[in-house]
Tab-separated table of C-alpha atoms in Angstrom:
chain	number	residue	atom	x	y	z
A	1	MET	CA	5.550	11.749	3.648
A	2	LYS	CA	4.046	15.168	4.327
A	3	PRO	CA	4.119	16.771	7.798
A	4	VAL	CA	0.982	15.853	9.741
A	5	ILE	CA	-1.780	18.027	11.184
A	6	LEU	CA	-4.005	16.135	13.616
A	7	THR	CA	-7.399	17.371	14.701
A	8	GLY	CA	-10.754	15.930	15.746
A	9	ILE	CA	-14.104	16.417	17.436
A	10	ARG	CA	-15.744	14.311	20.144
A	11	SER	CA	-18.826	12.256	19.371
A	12	ASN	CA	-20.813	11.985	22.576
A	13	ALA	CA	-23.003	15.088	22.627
A	14	ASP	CA	-25.474	17.006	20.492
A	15	LEU	CA	-23.547	19.554	18.450
A	16	THR	CA	-24.036	23.204	19.319
A	17	LEU	CA	-23.348	26.476	17.553
A	18	GLY	CA	-20.328	26.679	19.848
A	19	ASN	CA	-19.029	23.347	18.510
A	20	TYR	CA	-19.499	24.558	14.953
A	21	LEU	CA	-17.807	27.940	15.389
A	22	GLY	CA	-15.078	26.808	17.782
A	23	ALA	CA	-14.173	23.351	16.441
A	24	MET	CA	-15.871	22.286	13.198
A	25	LEU	CA	-15.330	25.436	11.152
A	26	PRO	CA	-11.648	25.757	12.170
A	27	LEU	CA	-11.096	22.133	11.138
A	28	ILE	CA	-12.640	22.817	7.740
A	29	ASN	CA	-10.573	26.004	7.362
A	30	ILE	CA	-7.428	24.033	8.163
A	31	GLN	CA	-8.256	21.543	5.427
A	32	LYS	CA	-8.836	24.304	2.890
A	33	ALA	CA	-5.628	26.125	3.814
A	34	HIS	CA	-3.202	23.219	4.198
A	35	ASN	CA	-4.415	20.155	2.340
A	36	HIS	CA	-1.812	20.467	-0.425
A	37	ASP	CA	1.190	20.811	1.898
A	38	TYR	CA	0.229	18.596	4.851
A	39	GLN	CA	-1.333	15.245	5.623
A	40	ILE	CA	-4.454	16.038	7.629
A	41	ASN	CA	-5.719	13.414	10.094
A	42	MET	CA	-9.277	14.262	11.111
A	43	PHE	CA	-10.418	11.709	13.632
A	44	ILE	CA	-13.296	11.066	15.996
A	45	PRO	CA	-11.815	10.496	19.486
A	46	ASP	CA	-14.647	8.224	20.589
A	47	LEU	CA	-12.558	6.622	23.361
A	48	HIS	CA	-12.286	10.047	24.976
A	49	SER	CA	-16.056	10.006	25.352
A	50	PHE	CA	-15.874	7.721	28.378
A	51	ILE	CA	-14.127	10.214	30.662
A	52	THR	CA	-17.520	11.633	31.668
A	53	PRO	CA	-20.935	9.939	31.880
A	54	ILE	CA	-22.549	9.322	28.474
A	55	ASP	CA	-25.408	7.439	26.854
A	56	HIS	CA	-23.507	4.419	25.553
A	57	SER	CA	-26.465	3.265	23.451
A	58	THR	CA	-26.132	6.297	21.153
A	59	LEU	CA	-22.335	6.658	20.984
A	60	TYR	CA	-21.766	4.693	17.760
A	61	GLN	CA	-24.489	6.538	15.860
A	62	ARG	CA	-23.358	9.916	17.182
A	63	THR	CA	-19.954	9.282	15.665
A	64	ILE	CA	-21.547	8.828	12.237
A	65	ASP	CA	-23.915	11.757	12.801
A	66	ASN	CA	-21.020	14.053	13.654
A	67	LEU	CA	-19.178	13.069	10.494
A	68	VAL	CA	-22.343	13.827	8.526
A	69	ALA	CA	-22.446	17.209	10.261
A	70	MET	CA	-18.839	17.874	9.278
A	71	VAL	CA	-19.534	17.092	5.633
A	72	ALA	CA	-22.665	19.263	5.709
A	73	SER	CA	-20.506	22.067	7.106
A	74	GLY	CA	-17.999	21.866	4.270
A	75	LEU	CA	-15.525	19.056	5.022
A	76	ASP	CA	-14.202	17.632	1.744
A	77	ILE	CA	-13.826	13.885	2.205
A	78	ASP	CA	-12.508	13.561	-1.351
A	79	ALA	CA	-9.445	15.708	-0.646
A	80	PRO	CA	-6.377	13.538	-1.437
A	81	ASN	CA	-4.305	14.296	1.693
A	82	SER	CA	-7.139	14.200	4.237
A	83	TYR	CA	-8.087	11.116	6.233
A	84	ILE	CA	-11.001	10.402	8.559
A	85	TYR	CA	-11.057	7.614	11.121
A	86	ARG	CA	-12.502	6.571	14.447
A	87	GLN	CA	-10.059	6.339	17.322
A	88	SER	CA	-11.484	3.073	18.645
A	89	PHE	CA	-11.039	1.419	15.226
A	90	ILE	CA	-7.264	1.872	15.491
A	91	PRO	CA	-6.163	-0.441	18.359
A	92	ALA	CA	-2.646	1.040	18.366
A	93	HIS	CA	-4.027	4.115	20.161
A	94	SER	CA	-4.891	2.041	23.225
A	95	GLU	CA	-1.721	-0.050	23.051
A	96	LEU	CA	0.595	2.937	22.816
A	97	THR	CA	-1.279	4.633	25.665
A	98	TRP	CA	-0.202	1.924	28.102
A	99	ILE	CA	3.422	2.246	27.024
A	100	LEU	CA	3.318	6.029	27.391
A	101	ASP	CA	1.666	5.589	30.807
A	102	CYS	CA	4.822	3.908	32.009
A	103	PHE	CA	6.965	6.862	30.960
A	104	THR	CA	4.695	9.499	32.510
A	105	HIS	CA	4.968	10.755	36.087
A	106	VAL	CA	1.906	10.842	38.335
A	107	GLY	CA	2.915	14.339	39.415
A	108	GLU	CA	2.590	15.518	35.809
A	109	LEU	CA	-0.980	14.239	35.615
A	110	ASN	CA	-1.818	15.725	39.005
A	111	ARG	CA	-1.005	19.165	37.618
A	112	MET	CA	-3.561	18.987	34.813
A	113	THR	CA	-6.088	21.744	35.545
A	114	GLN	CA	-8.769	20.277	33.255
A	115	TYR	CA	-8.778	17.112	35.371
A	116	LYS	CA	-9.138	19.200	38.516
A	117	ASP	CA	-11.955	21.289	37.049
A	118	LYS	CA	-13.963	18.373	35.660
A	119	SER	CA	-13.525	16.202	38.736
A	120	LEU	CA	-15.023	18.955	40.900
A	121	HIS	CA	-18.294	18.771	38.946
A	122	SER	CA	-18.534	15.006	38.576
A	123	PRO	CA	-20.126	12.761	41.250
A	124	ILE	CA	-17.847	9.887	40.192
A	125	VAL	CA	-14.318	10.485	38.912
A	126	ASN	CA	-13.067	7.584	36.810
A	127	ALA	CA	-9.428	6.771	36.115
A	128	GLY	CA	-9.934	7.624	32.460
A	129	LEU	CA	-10.509	11.290	33.297
A	130	PHE	CA	-7.169	11.333	35.121
A	131	ASN	CA	-5.385	9.378	32.413
A	132	TYR	CA	-6.831	10.728	29.187
A	133	PRO	CA	-3.990	13.219	28.489
A	134	ILE	CA	-1.865	10.110	27.865
A	135	LEU	CA	-4.395	8.788	25.343
A	136	MET	CA	-4.268	12.221	23.700
A	137	ALA	CA	-0.479	11.945	23.590
A	138	ALA	CA	-0.798	8.554	21.856
A	139	ASP	CA	-3.235	10.086	19.345
A	140	ILE	CA	-0.572	12.624	18.423
A	141	LEU	CA	2.659	10.639	18.632
A	142	LEU	CA	1.426	7.627	16.630
A	143	TYR	CA	1.390	9.780	13.496
A	144	ASP	CA	4.339	12.099	14.188
A	145	ALA	CA	1.891	15.003	14.156
A	146	LEU	CA	3.626	18.364	14.078
A	147	TYR	CA	0.586	20.596	14.472
A	148	VAL	CA	-2.396	19.910	16.739
A	149	PRO	CA	-4.903	22.796	16.622
A	150	VAL	CA	-6.467	22.869	20.091
A	151	GLY	CA	-7.782	25.477	22.468
A	152	GLU	CA	-6.031	27.031	25.432
A	153	ASP	CA	-7.733	24.477	27.701
A	154	GLN	CA	-5.665	21.748	26.004
A	155	ARG	CA	-2.344	23.581	26.218
A	156	GLN	CA	-1.150	21.594	29.228
A	157	HIS	CA	-1.944	18.322	27.471
A	158	LEU	CA	0.043	19.329	24.411
A	159	GLU	CA	3.010	20.331	26.560
A	160	LEU	CA	2.765	16.999	28.404
A	161	THR	CA	2.848	15.203	25.034
A	162	ARG	CA	6.020	17.071	24.122
A	163	ASN	CA	7.621	16.191	27.454
A	164	ILE	CA	6.783	12.487	27.142
A	165	ALA	CA	8.148	12.326	23.596
A	166	MET	CA	11.385	14.109	24.526
A	167	ARG	CA	11.824	11.896	27.596
A	168	ILE	CA	11.498	8.653	25.621
A	169	ASN	CA	13.650	9.915	22.747
A	170	LYS	CA	16.365	10.861	25.226
A	171	GLN	CA	16.185	7.633	27.241
A	172	PHE	CA	16.597	5.463	24.131
A	173	ASN	CA	18.917	7.909	22.357
A	174	GLN	CA	17.005	8.136	19.103
A	175	LYS	CA	14.288	10.176	17.401
A	176	LEU	CA	11.511	7.709	18.038
A	177	PHE	CA	8.777	10.352	18.158
A	178	THR	CA	8.392	13.649	16.339
A	179	ILE	CA	8.096	16.445	18.907
A	180	PRO	CA	4.919	18.457	18.245
A	181	ALA	CA	5.517	22.152	17.643
A	182	SER	CA	5.666	24.364	20.720
A	183	TRP	CA	2.533	26.158	21.858
A	184	GLU	CA	3.828	29.436	20.425
A	185	ARG	CA	4.389	27.840	17.007
A	186	GLN	CA	0.967	26.187	17.188
A	187	VAL	CA	-0.681	29.555	17.775
A	188	ARG	CA	1.222	31.229	14.923
A	189	PHE	CA	0.421	28.358	12.574
A	190	ASN	CA	-3.274	28.630	13.299
A	191	GLU	CA	-3.584	32.415	13.242
A	192	HIS	CA	-5.769	32.262	10.138
A	193	GLY	CA	-8.392	30.125	11.867
A	194	THR	CA	-10.578	30.284	14.956
A	195	SER	CA	-9.458	27.099	16.665
A	196	GLY	CA	-9.781	27.299	20.419
A	197	LEU	CA	-12.553	29.875	20.244
A	198	ARG	CA	-14.938	29.610	23.195
A	199	ILE	CA	-18.482	30.567	22.252
A	200	ARG	CA	-20.279	31.538	25.446
A	201	ASN	CA	-23.639	30.516	26.858
A	202	LEU	CA	-26.248	33.073	25.776
A	203	ARG	CA	-27.821	33.276	29.248
A	204	HIS	CA	-24.632	32.880	31.265
A	205	PRO	CA	-21.875	34.413	29.106
A	206	GLU	CA	-19.230	33.804	31.738
A	207	LEU	CA	-19.505	30.100	30.796
A	208	LYS	CA	-18.988	28.315	27.488
A	209	MET	CA	-21.963	27.202	25.393
A	210	SER	CA	-22.797	23.620	26.333
A	211	LYS	CA	-25.799	21.331	26.139
A	212	SER	CA	-25.099	20.296	29.736
A	213	MET	CA	-26.201	23.707	31.031
A	214	ALA	CA	-29.558	23.586	32.828
A	215	ASP	CA	-31.024	26.528	30.846
A	216	PRO	CA	-31.678	25.374	27.236
A	217	ASN	CA	-32.209	28.979	26.120
A	218	GLY	CA	-28.496	29.607	26.568
A	219	THR	CA	-27.461	26.999	24.020
A	220	ILE	CA	-28.194	26.817	20.296
A	221	LEU	CA	-28.126	23.263	18.945
A	222	LEU	CA	-27.455	22.676	15.266
A	223	THR	CA	-30.772	20.813	15.248
A	224	ASP	CA	-32.724	23.769	16.675
A	225	ASP	CA	-35.547	25.304	14.697
A	226	PRO	CA	-33.971	28.416	13.079
A	227	LYS	CA	-36.777	30.664	14.292
A	228	GLN	CA	-36.315	29.387	17.853
A	229	ALA	CA	-32.599	30.074	17.587
A	230	PHE	CA	-33.464	33.620	16.494
A	231	LYS	CA	-35.470	34.078	19.690
A	232	LYS	CA	-32.617	32.717	21.829
A	233	ILE	CA	-30.247	35.338	20.429
A	234	MET	CA	-32.790	38.115	20.985
A	235	SER	CA	-33.139	37.094	24.648
A	236	ALA	CA	-29.386	36.780	25.245
A	237	THR	CA	-28.029	38.273	28.463
A	238	THR	CA	-26.105	41.503	27.924
A	239	ASP	CA	-25.549	44.318	30.469
A	240	SER	CA	-26.752	47.799	31.426
A	241	LYS	CA	-23.829	49.817	30.029
A	242	ASN	CA	-25.589	50.694	26.744
A	243	ASN	CA	-22.224	50.944	25.009
A	244	ILE	CA	-20.941	48.237	22.670
A	245	ASN	CA	-17.375	47.136	23.386
A	246	TYR	CA	-15.399	43.946	22.803
A	247	ASP	CA	-14.450	43.233	26.404
A	248	PHE	CA	-15.062	39.701	27.708
A	249	LYS	CA	-14.161	40.692	31.261
A	250	ASN	CA	-16.696	43.509	31.622
A	251	GLN	CA	-19.141	42.834	28.767
A	252	PRO	CA	-19.052	39.084	28.029
A	253	GLY	CA	-22.568	38.924	26.565
A	254	ILE	CA	-21.986	41.691	24.037
A	255	SER	CA	-18.523	40.367	23.202
A	256	ASN	CA	-19.961	36.913	22.595
A	257	LEU	CA	-22.512	38.306	20.121
A	258	LEU	CA	-19.784	40.231	18.273
A	259	GLN	CA	-17.723	37.051	18.071
A	260	ILE	CA	-20.611	35.005	16.671
A	261	LEU	CA	-21.531	37.719	14.173
A	262	ALA	CA	-17.966	38.107	12.894
A	263	ILE	CA	-17.545	34.413	12.127
A	264	LEU	CA	-20.957	33.911	10.527
A	265	LYS	CA	-20.434	37.019	8.379
A	266	ASN	CA	-16.950	35.738	7.461
A	267	THR	CA	-15.286	38.943	8.602
A	268	SER	CA	-12.465	39.462	11.072
A	269	ILE	CA	-13.320	40.269	14.663
A	270	GLU	CA	-11.323	43.487	14.197
A	271	GLN	CA	-13.577	44.585	11.330
A	272	THR	CA	-16.694	43.730	13.286
A	273	ILE	CA	-15.502	45.623	16.364
A	274	LYS	CA	-14.690	48.659	14.215
A	275	GLU	CA	-18.216	48.603	12.799
A	276	TRP	CA	-19.983	48.288	16.154
A	277	ILE	CA	-17.774	49.799	18.854
A	278	GLY	CA	-19.316	52.745	20.647
A	279	LYS	CA	-22.822	52.144	19.348
A	280	THR	CA	-25.559	52.020	21.971
A	281	SER	CA	-28.296	49.830	20.499
A	282	TYR	CA	-27.955	46.320	21.851
A	283	THR	CA	-31.200	45.449	20.057
A	284	ASP	CA	-29.674	46.233	16.654
A	285	LEU	CA	-26.677	44.005	17.404
A	286	LYS	CA	-28.937	41.197	18.590
A	287	GLN	CA	-31.167	41.565	15.527
A	288	ILE	CA	-28.394	41.219	12.939
A	289	THR	CA	-26.719	38.412	14.898
A	290	ALA	CA	-30.022	36.568	15.244
A	291	GLU	CA	-30.682	36.888	11.506
A	292	SER	CA	-27.209	35.524	10.751
A	293	VAL	CA	-27.712	32.541	13.071
A	294	GLU	CA	-31.156	31.829	11.640
A	295	GLN	CA	-29.870	31.866	8.043
A	296	PHE	CA	-26.856	29.736	8.956
A	297	LEU	CA	-29.080	27.056	10.514
A	298	LYS	CA	-31.403	27.021	7.519
A	299	ASN	CA	-28.472	26.464	5.156
A	300	TYR	CA	-26.803	23.903	7.402
A	301	GLN	CA	-29.963	21.864	7.954
A	302	ASP	CA	-30.660	21.898	4.219
A	303	ASN	CA	-27.117	20.635	3.572
A	304	ILE	CA	-27.616	17.788	6.066
A	305	THR	CA	-30.389	16.319	3.909
A	306	LYS	CA	-28.034	16.170	0.912
A	307	VAL	CA	-25.162	14.276	2.564
A	308	ASN	CA	-24.460	10.790	1.199
A	309	VAL	CA	-23.937	8.633	4.300
A	310	ASP	CA	-22.883	5.588	2.258
A	311	LYS	CA	-20.045	7.625	0.767
A	312	ILE	CA	-18.895	8.639	4.251
A	313	MET	CA	-18.899	5.015	5.435
A	314	ALA	CA	-16.906	3.936	2.391
A	315	LYS	CA	-14.365	6.671	3.063
A	316	LEU	CA	-14.161	5.651	6.730
A	317	ASN	CA	-13.535	2.002	5.938
A	318	LYS	CA	-10.890	2.831	3.338
A	319	ASP	CA	-9.051	5.339	5.525
A	320	GLU	CA	-9.155	3.187	8.636
A	321	LYS	CA	-7.321	0.400	6.800
A	322	LEU	CA	-4.616	2.835	5.746
A	323	ILE	CA	-4.380	4.523	9.155
A	324	ASN	CA	-4.172	1.146	10.888
A	325	ASN	CA	-1.113	0.320	8.787
A	326	ILE	CA	0.554	3.634	9.634
A	327	ALA	CA	-0.236	3.335	13.344
A	328	ASN	CA	0.891	-0.285	13.564
A	329	LYS	CA	4.250	0.521	11.957
A	330	LYS	CA	4.894	3.204	14.570
A	331	LEU	CA	3.704	0.952	17.396
A	332	ASN	CA	5.952	-1.879	16.204
A	333	LEU	CA	8.936	0.458	16.084
A	334	VAL	CA	8.243	1.608	19.644
A	335	GLN	CA	7.852	-1.987	20.803
A	336	LYS	CA	11.226	-2.896	19.306
A	337	VAL	CA	13.002	0.076	20.836
A	338	ILE	CA	11.687	-0.574	24.362
A	339	GLY	CA	12.380	-4.304	24.181
A	340	LEU	CA	8.999	-5.886	23.492
A	341	ARG	CA	9.884	-7.064	19.981
A	342	SER	CA	13.107	-8.389	18.464
């Protein structure tokens, strides 16, 4: 058994450039860097999709579409230590969630800032939004995952997972669950990647890029016409300082463009800052960033047409059988320890 890295991407929204740079590319980089030394579980958390309103009629197909997008972006589904699966196809996730619920304090869930933030902007707050950090904990603990590359917005959820695992291990006086690495170790482990990166809205750079924003010109979808994406970059909001700096507090628009350019050019943000800092032409920065985005979309959309969907489905079916066996063994062990099985 190799130590486990667990990572995934939700399936209920059109993918944006922000999704690619902040989630998809880091996942692919993790596979390239660690596939020989770790087991890598790359799953679609489709049950998480219900925490906010969605179009249920498209959810199943979006899951497949997002896997196609991952393969088009460079995910190697033939890698021997990498597994892909859909959360809802592994019933142990839901079963373990209920057990973990009963070892989690309401006060712990009340402190989750993501729940507070999302509930403020939702007309109806369902129980799943409140409870989904426990489902996330089940996603992790079922497979004894040591590393879970997530953004800062998920830090509380990871720490809650650690607390639940330590609490149960202590109560039953055995190492039932592997404790995920601390946040500090997670950050050090993932220093080579860009996981947790927040690509900003082009029109409102104080906010992250999201399809849910009212202004479509602020978001680049992976399905956008490349020339239209070029225009969106050229019309991005900047500032009146006329001095390029990497400073998200005072110059979020410019900093966002530098961030996008660095990743698409496959250079470090430090190198990109060194090249551009102190220059005064925002137009030049927009031009080269827009060209990079346009070329990226052309290549990506060409790759999409070459993906073998039947091969992906075969891989899914094969891996889900294996993952079900792994998850059920862990669930059965938990059930025995807490008294549900003899």
